[in-house]
Structures are given as structure tokens and as C-alpha cells.
Coordinates of C-alpha atoms in Angstrom, one line a residue:
M705 CA 0.0 0.0 0.0
N706 CA 1.2 3.5 -0.8
Q707 CA 2.2 5.8 1.9
L708 CA -0.2 8.7 2.5
A709 CA 0.5 12.4 2.6
P710 CA 0.2 13.6 6.3
L711 CA -3.0 14.8 7.9
P712 CA -3.5 18.5 8.2
D713 CA -1.8 20.2 11.1
H714 CA -4.3 22.2 13.0
R715 CA -6.2 22.1 16.2
N716 CA -9.5 20.6 14.8
V717 CA -7.9 17.4 13.5
H718 CA -8.6 15.4 16.6
K719 CA -12.1 16.8 17.3
P720 CA -14.9 14.3 16.8
W721 CA -16.9 16.6 14.5
W722 CA -13.9 17.1 12.2
E723 CA -13.0 13.4 12.3
E724 CA -16.5 12.7 11.1
L725 CA -16.1 15.2 8.3
W726 CA -12.8 13.7 7.3
R727 CA -14.3 10.2 7.2
R728 CA -17.1 11.4 4.9
H729 CA -14.5 12.7 2.4
E730 CA -12.0 9.8 2.5
H731 CA -13.1 8.6 -0.9
I732 CA -11.8 11.9 -2.2
T733 CA -8.8 12.5 0.1
T734 CA -7.3 9.0 0.4
P735 CA -6.5 8.5 -3.4
L736 CA -5.0 12.0 -3.6
R737 CA -3.0 11.6 -0.4
A738 CA -1.7 8.3 -1.8
R739 CA -0.2 10.4 -4.6
G740 CA 1.5 12.7 -2.1
L741 CA -1.0 15.5 -2.2
P742 CA -1.9 17.0 1.2
C743 CA -5.6 17.5 1.8
D744 CA -7.8 19.4 4.2
I745 CA -11.5 20.0 4.9
E746 CA -12.8 23.6 4.9
F747 CA -16.1 25.3 5.0
G748 CA -17.0 27.1 1.7
L749 CA -20.0 29.3 1.0
S750 CA -22.6 26.8 2.2
A751 CA -21.0 23.4 2.5
Y752 CA -17.7 21.6 3.4
L753 CA -15.1 21.2 0.6
V754 CA -11.7 19.5 0.1
R755 CA -8.7 21.7 -0.3
V756 CA -5.6 20.1 -2.0
T757 CA -2.2 21.7 -1.8
L758 CA -0.1 21.4 -4.9
P759 CA 3.8 21.5 -5.2
D760 CA 3.8 25.0 -6.8
D761 CA 1.7 26.5 -3.9
S762 CA -1.4 26.6 -6.0
Y763 CA -4.3 24.5 -4.8
L764 CA -7.4 22.6 -5.8
I765 CA -10.8 23.2 -4.4
I766 CA -13.1 20.1 -4.7
S767 CA -16.5 21.3 -3.8
P768 CA -20.1 20.1 -3.8
P769 CA -22.7 22.6 -5.2
Q770 CA -22.6 25.8 -3.1
E771 CA -25.1 28.2 -4.6
P772 CA -27.6 26.7 -4.1
A773 CA -26.3 24.3 -1.5
S774 CA -26.5 20.5 -2.1
A775 CA -29.5 18.9 -0.4
R776 CA -27.6 15.6 -0.2
P777 CA -25.5 14.4 2.8
T778 CA -22.1 15.9 3.4
G779 CA -19.4 14.1 1.3
D780 CA -22.0 12.6 -1.1
P781 CA -23.4 15.4 -3.3
E782 CA -25.1 15.1 -6.6
G783 CA -22.0 16.4 -8.3
W784 CA -18.5 17.9 -7.8
L785 CA -16.7 21.0 -9.0
V786 CA -12.9 21.0 -9.1
T787 CA -11.0 24.3 -9.6
R788 CA -7.3 25.1 -9.5
E789 CA -6.5 28.5 -8.0
D790 CA -3.3 30.4 -7.0
P791 CA -3.1 32.8 -4.1
D792 CA -0.4 34.8 -5.9
D793 CA -2.1 34.9 -9.2
Q794 CA -5.8 35.9 -9.0
S795 CA -6.2 35.4 -12.7
L796 CA -5.6 31.6 -12.4
V797 CA -9.0 29.9 -12.0
E798 CA -9.0 26.7 -14.0
I799 CA -12.0 24.4 -13.9
L800 CA -10.7 20.8 -14.1
Y801 CA -13.9 19.0 -13.5
D802 CA -17.6 19.8 -13.2
S803 CA -20.3 17.2 -12.7
T804 CA -22.7 19.5 -10.7
P805 CA -26.2 19.8 -12.0
A806 CA -27.0 22.6 -14.4
D807 CA -28.6 25.8 -13.1
T808 CA -31.3 25.6 -15.7
P809 CA -32.6 22.8 -18.0
S810 CA -31.2 24.5 -21.1
A811 CA -27.8 25.2 -19.7
R812 CA -24.9 23.4 -21.4
R813 CA -23.4 20.7 -19.2
R814 CA -19.8 19.3 -19.3
P815 CA -19.3 15.7 -20.4
E816 CA -18.4 14.6 -16.9
A817 CA -21.9 15.6 -15.7
R818 CA -23.1 12.1 -16.3
H819 CA -20.8 10.9 -13.5
G820 CA -22.7 12.9 -10.9
G821 CA -21.2 12.3 -7.4
N822 CA -19.1 9.4 -8.4
A823 CA -15.6 10.1 -7.1
Q824 CA -13.6 7.7 -9.3
P825 CA -13.7 9.7 -12.6
L826 CA -13.0 12.9 -10.6
I827 CA -9.8 11.4 -9.2
E828 CA -8.8 10.1 -12.7
T829 CA -9.3 13.6 -14.2
V830 CA -7.3 15.3 -11.5
E831 CA -4.4 12.9 -11.9
H832 CA -4.4 13.3 -15.6
R833 CA -4.4 17.1 -15.5
L834 CA -1.8 17.3 -12.7
T835 CA 0.4 14.9 -14.7
Q836 CA 0.1 17.3 -17.7
L837 CA 1.2 20.2 -15.5
S838 CA 4.0 18.2 -13.9
L839 CA 2.4 18.9 -10.5
L840 CA 1.9 15.3 -9.4
P841 CA 4.5 14.6 -6.7
K842 CA 6.9 11.7 -7.0
W843 CA 5.7 9.8 -3.9
P844 CA 7.5 6.9 -2.3
A845 CA 5.6 3.6 -2.0
S846 CA 6.1 1.0 0.7
S847 CA 7.1 -2.5 -0.1
P848 CA 4.5 -4.3 -2.3
P849 CA 2.9 -7.5 -1.2
A850 CA 5.0 -10.7 -1.7
L851 CA 2.8 -11.8 -4.5
Y852 CA 3.9 -8.8 -6.6
A853 CA 7.4 -8.5 -5.3
R854 CA 10.3 -8.8 -7.7
A855 CA 12.4 -11.9 -7.1
A856 CA 15.8 -11.5 -5.7
S857 CA 17.4 -12.7 -8.9
G858 CA 15.9 -9.8 -10.7
S859 CA 13.2 -11.8 -12.6
P860 CA 10.1 -10.0 -13.7
D861 CA 7.2 -9.5 -11.3
P862 CA 4.9 -12.6 -11.4
A863 CA 1.4 -12.0 -12.5
P864 CA -1.2 -12.2 -9.7
L865 CA -2.8 -15.7 -9.5
Y866 CA -6.3 -14.3 -8.7
P867 CA -6.5 -10.7 -10.0
Y868 CA -10.3 -10.5 -9.7
G869 CA -10.3 -11.8 -6.2
D870 CA -7.5 -9.4 -5.4
T871 CA -9.7 -6.6 -6.7
L872 CA -12.6 -7.5 -4.5
R873 CA -10.2 -8.0 -1.5
D874 CA -9.0 -4.4 -2.1
L875 CA -12.6 -3.2 -2.3
T876 CA -13.2 -4.9 1.1
D877 CA -10.2 -3.3 2.6
R878 CA -11.4 0.1 1.4
L879 CA -14.8 -0.5 2.9
N880 CA -13.3 -1.5 6.2
A881 CA -11.5 1.9 6.3
A882 CA -14.3 4.0 4.9
S883 CA -17.0 6.2 6.6
H884 CA -20.6 5.1 6.3
S885 CA -20.9 7.5 3.3
G886 CA -17.9 5.9 1.7
A887 CA -19.2 2.4 2.4
A888 CA -22.5 3.4 0.8
S889 CA -20.6 4.5 -2.3
L890 CA -18.8 1.2 -2.4
L891 CA -22.2 -0.6 -2.0
H892 CA -23.4 1.4 -5.0
Q893 CA -20.6 -0.1 -7.1
I894 CA -21.7 -3.6 -6.1
L895 CA -25.5 -3.2 -6.1
E896 CA -26.2 -0.7 -9.0
P897 CA -28.9 -2.6 -11.0
T898 CA -27.5 -1.9 -14.4
D899 CA -23.7 -1.7 -14.3
G900 CA -22.9 -2.9 -10.7
L901 CA -20.7 -5.8 -9.9
L902 CA -23.5 -8.1 -8.7
V903 CA -25.6 -7.8 -11.8
Q904 CA -22.5 -8.3 -13.9
L905 CA -21.7 -11.4 -11.9
G906 CA -25.2 -12.7 -12.7
E907 CA -24.5 -12.1 -16.4
F908 CA -21.2 -14.0 -16.0
F909 CA -22.9 -17.1 -14.6
E910 CA -25.6 -16.9 -17.2
A911 CA -23.0 -16.8 -20.0
A912 CA -21.2 -19.7 -18.4
G913 CA -24.4 -21.7 -18.6
E914 CA -24.7 -20.9 -22.3
K915 CA -21.1 -22.0 -22.7
A916 CA -21.9 -25.3 -21.0
K917 CA -24.8 -25.9 -23.4
E918 CA -22.4 -25.7 -26.3
A919 CA -21.0 -29.1 -25.4
E920 CA -24.4 -30.7 -26.4
E921 CA -23.9 -33.4 -23.7
D922 CA -26.3 -34.3 -20.9
D923 CA -23.9 -33.1 -18.2
G924 CA -23.5 -29.8 -20.1
F925 CA -27.2 -29.2 -20.0
E926 CA -27.4 -30.1 -16.3
L927 CA -24.5 -27.7 -15.6
S928 CA -26.2 -25.0 -17.5
Y929 CA -29.3 -25.3 -15.3
D930 CA -27.1 -25.1 -12.2
L931 CA -25.4 -22.0 -13.5
A932 CA -28.7 -20.4 -14.5
D933 CA -30.0 -21.0 -11.0
A934 CA -26.9 -19.3 -9.6
A935 CA -27.5 -16.3 -11.9
A936 CA -31.1 -16.0 -10.7
E937 CA -30.1 -16.2 -7.0
I938 CA -27.5 -13.4 -7.6
R939 CA -30.2 -11.2 -9.2
N940 CA -32.6 -12.0 -6.3
L941 CA -29.9 -11.0 -3.9
G942 CA -29.5 -7.6 -5.7
E943 CA -33.2 -7.0 -5.4
A944 CA -33.3 -7.9 -1.7
L945 CA -30.5 -5.4 -1.0
H946 CA -31.7 -2.6 -3.2
E947 CA -32.1 -0.3 -0.2
A948 CA -28.8 -1.2 1.5
E949 CA -26.9 1.8 0.0
E950 CA -29.4 4.4 1.3
R951 CA -29.7 2.7 4.6
M952 CA -25.9 2.7 5.0
R953 CA -25.7 6.3 3.9
A954 CA -28.3 7.3 6.6
L955 CA -26.2 6.0 9.5
N956 CA -24.4 8.3 11.9
P957 CA -25.5 11.7 10.6
I958 CA -22.8 14.3 10.9
P959 CA -23.0 16.5 14.0
P960 CA -23.1 20.3 13.5
A961 CA -19.7 22.0 13.7
P962 CA -19.3 23.9 16.9
H963 CA -19.4 27.6 16.7
R964 CA -15.9 29.1 16.9
P965 CA -14.9 32.8 17.0
P966 CA -13.2 34.1 13.9
S967 CA -9.4 34.0 13.8
P968 CA -7.6 37.3 14.4
E969 CA -6.7 37.6 10.7
C970 CA -10.3 37.2 9.7
S971 CA -11.9 39.2 12.5
P972 CA -14.3 41.9 11.2
S973 CA -13.2 45.4 11.8
L974 CA -14.9 47.0 14.8
P975 CA -16.5 50.5 14.7
P976 CA -14.4 53.2 16.3
P977 CA -15.2 53.7 20.0
A978 CA -17.6 56.5 20.8
P979 CA -15.9 59.7 22.0
P980 CA -16.0 60.2 25.8
T981 CA -19.0 62.3 27.0
T982 CA -17.8 65.4 28.8
P983 CA -20.2 66.1 31.8
P984 CA -21.8 69.6 31.7
R985 CA -20.1 72.3 33.8
R986 CA -21.9 73.3 36.9
S987 CA -22.9 76.9 37.0
R988 CA -21.3 79.0 39.7

């Protein structure tokens, strides 16, 4: 597993409300931190957003809809907007990605709008653009698993024996480390009724059954029936769990952030003090 860029260094990092915010954005922050990019969570105009520091001191803002604010749970909006900005160059405002809903039905939408709140294409787009700009850090990785390690003799890396199982194992590891919102997003990848993993697994067993029929033998037909039954059971499982994603997402709602006074550099200017009132002189 790759090393991760360090956590932010401020006083809120270990507060329960901030830790919950961080968990709800791990599907965004973890892949970027794995590429050496420091991330933080900040409050924008009306919702929390991810701020990513880049090697040239510019930064990315990964934000849900702000005006109007997203009605969906924190960390799981209906779309994301990614912009690159530079504190020393106010003219630099580059939109890298925009899957947020259009303001009006007739408004032109970017191609990535079809991805909605899916974080994976967002991460891929950010990596591609930062690679073009030479702004993706060269980040050290820890020792790979033994299965993928290069032999001491210098022979090529062996191919994984069970790559599809390894992929699912990695998905399980990600779920174990995810927030409830992140776990819901992973469940979506499994249970989505058209392109999800479970429905595709049903298609696989159905295709395997058709392949068994090609043998035109009694055992081939019997095997095809068994495989067709397995495909049906998988589809039934998907239907039985069709509410699992939303039920997972509804767990542990985020607590409101505590009110904190503005920092000195952001404190509003106070009106000048009223001049002292001189008491009237007493007549002699």
C-alpha cells in the first residue's frame, strides 16, 4: 500500500466533528494523499469542501454545489466541482472537472456531468491534469505484497494468481477503512442494478451456462441449469439489497460543527469607539 501524505496540522484534526467530516470525504482524500497531495477539509460558501495543496503552492478546491447548496448528505453530493487557484495569481481559476447539476434545464453541461457524485472519474481527471502540469509529486511507496514483489534474482514480477479476487479484496479493505458514506458509495458499485458488480456477476454465470450448453452433452445441459439458477439467485440478492446503499448512507448523521470565533486575521473590523462624553459644567 502506498504511503499517504500527512494529515492536516491544525487544532481541529482530533475533534470528533472534524474526524467525522474527514471520514465522509475519505473517498476523495485517500486517493489524492496516496499520490503525495496534502488535503484538508474547509467550509465554503454553504458546504464543506476539500482543499488540496499542490507543489507549486497553487491549490485545488473540490466542492459540492454551493449556490444553491446541495441537499444531499455531506461528502455525497449530486456532483463535484474541481477548480485550480493560486493565491499569488488571482487570474488563475481553472475548472478541471464539473459534474454538478446545471442551473437551468437549457444550460450546457460538461461531459463529466453524467458521473454525478461518483468520485472515481473525478480522481482520474485530476491525476491526468496534474500529470500534464508536472504537478503530481513523486511519492515513495512502501514494499509491495510478496505476490507482486520482484524476485531476488531480478526476474520480472509474477502475475497475480487471482486478480479478480484481489480486486474484491482491495474493495473490502477500502470498505473497512471507509466512513458510512464511503461504504455506501462502495455498495453502490456492487448493487447498482445496471452496471454494478453483482448484476454483472449474474451475467457471467448466465454466460457460463450458455457456454456449458455448447457441449451438447447431458452433463453440459445439467451444468447450464445449475449456473442459470446461480445467476437467478444473484439477481434476487441484488433485489433484496436494493435499499442497502441508502440505509448505510443514513447511518451516523454528521454532528453540527461547533461555533468558533473568527481568527484574528479574519476578525471583522470594529467600529471606532464613541468619544467620551464630557459632563456639563456646573454653573457657579
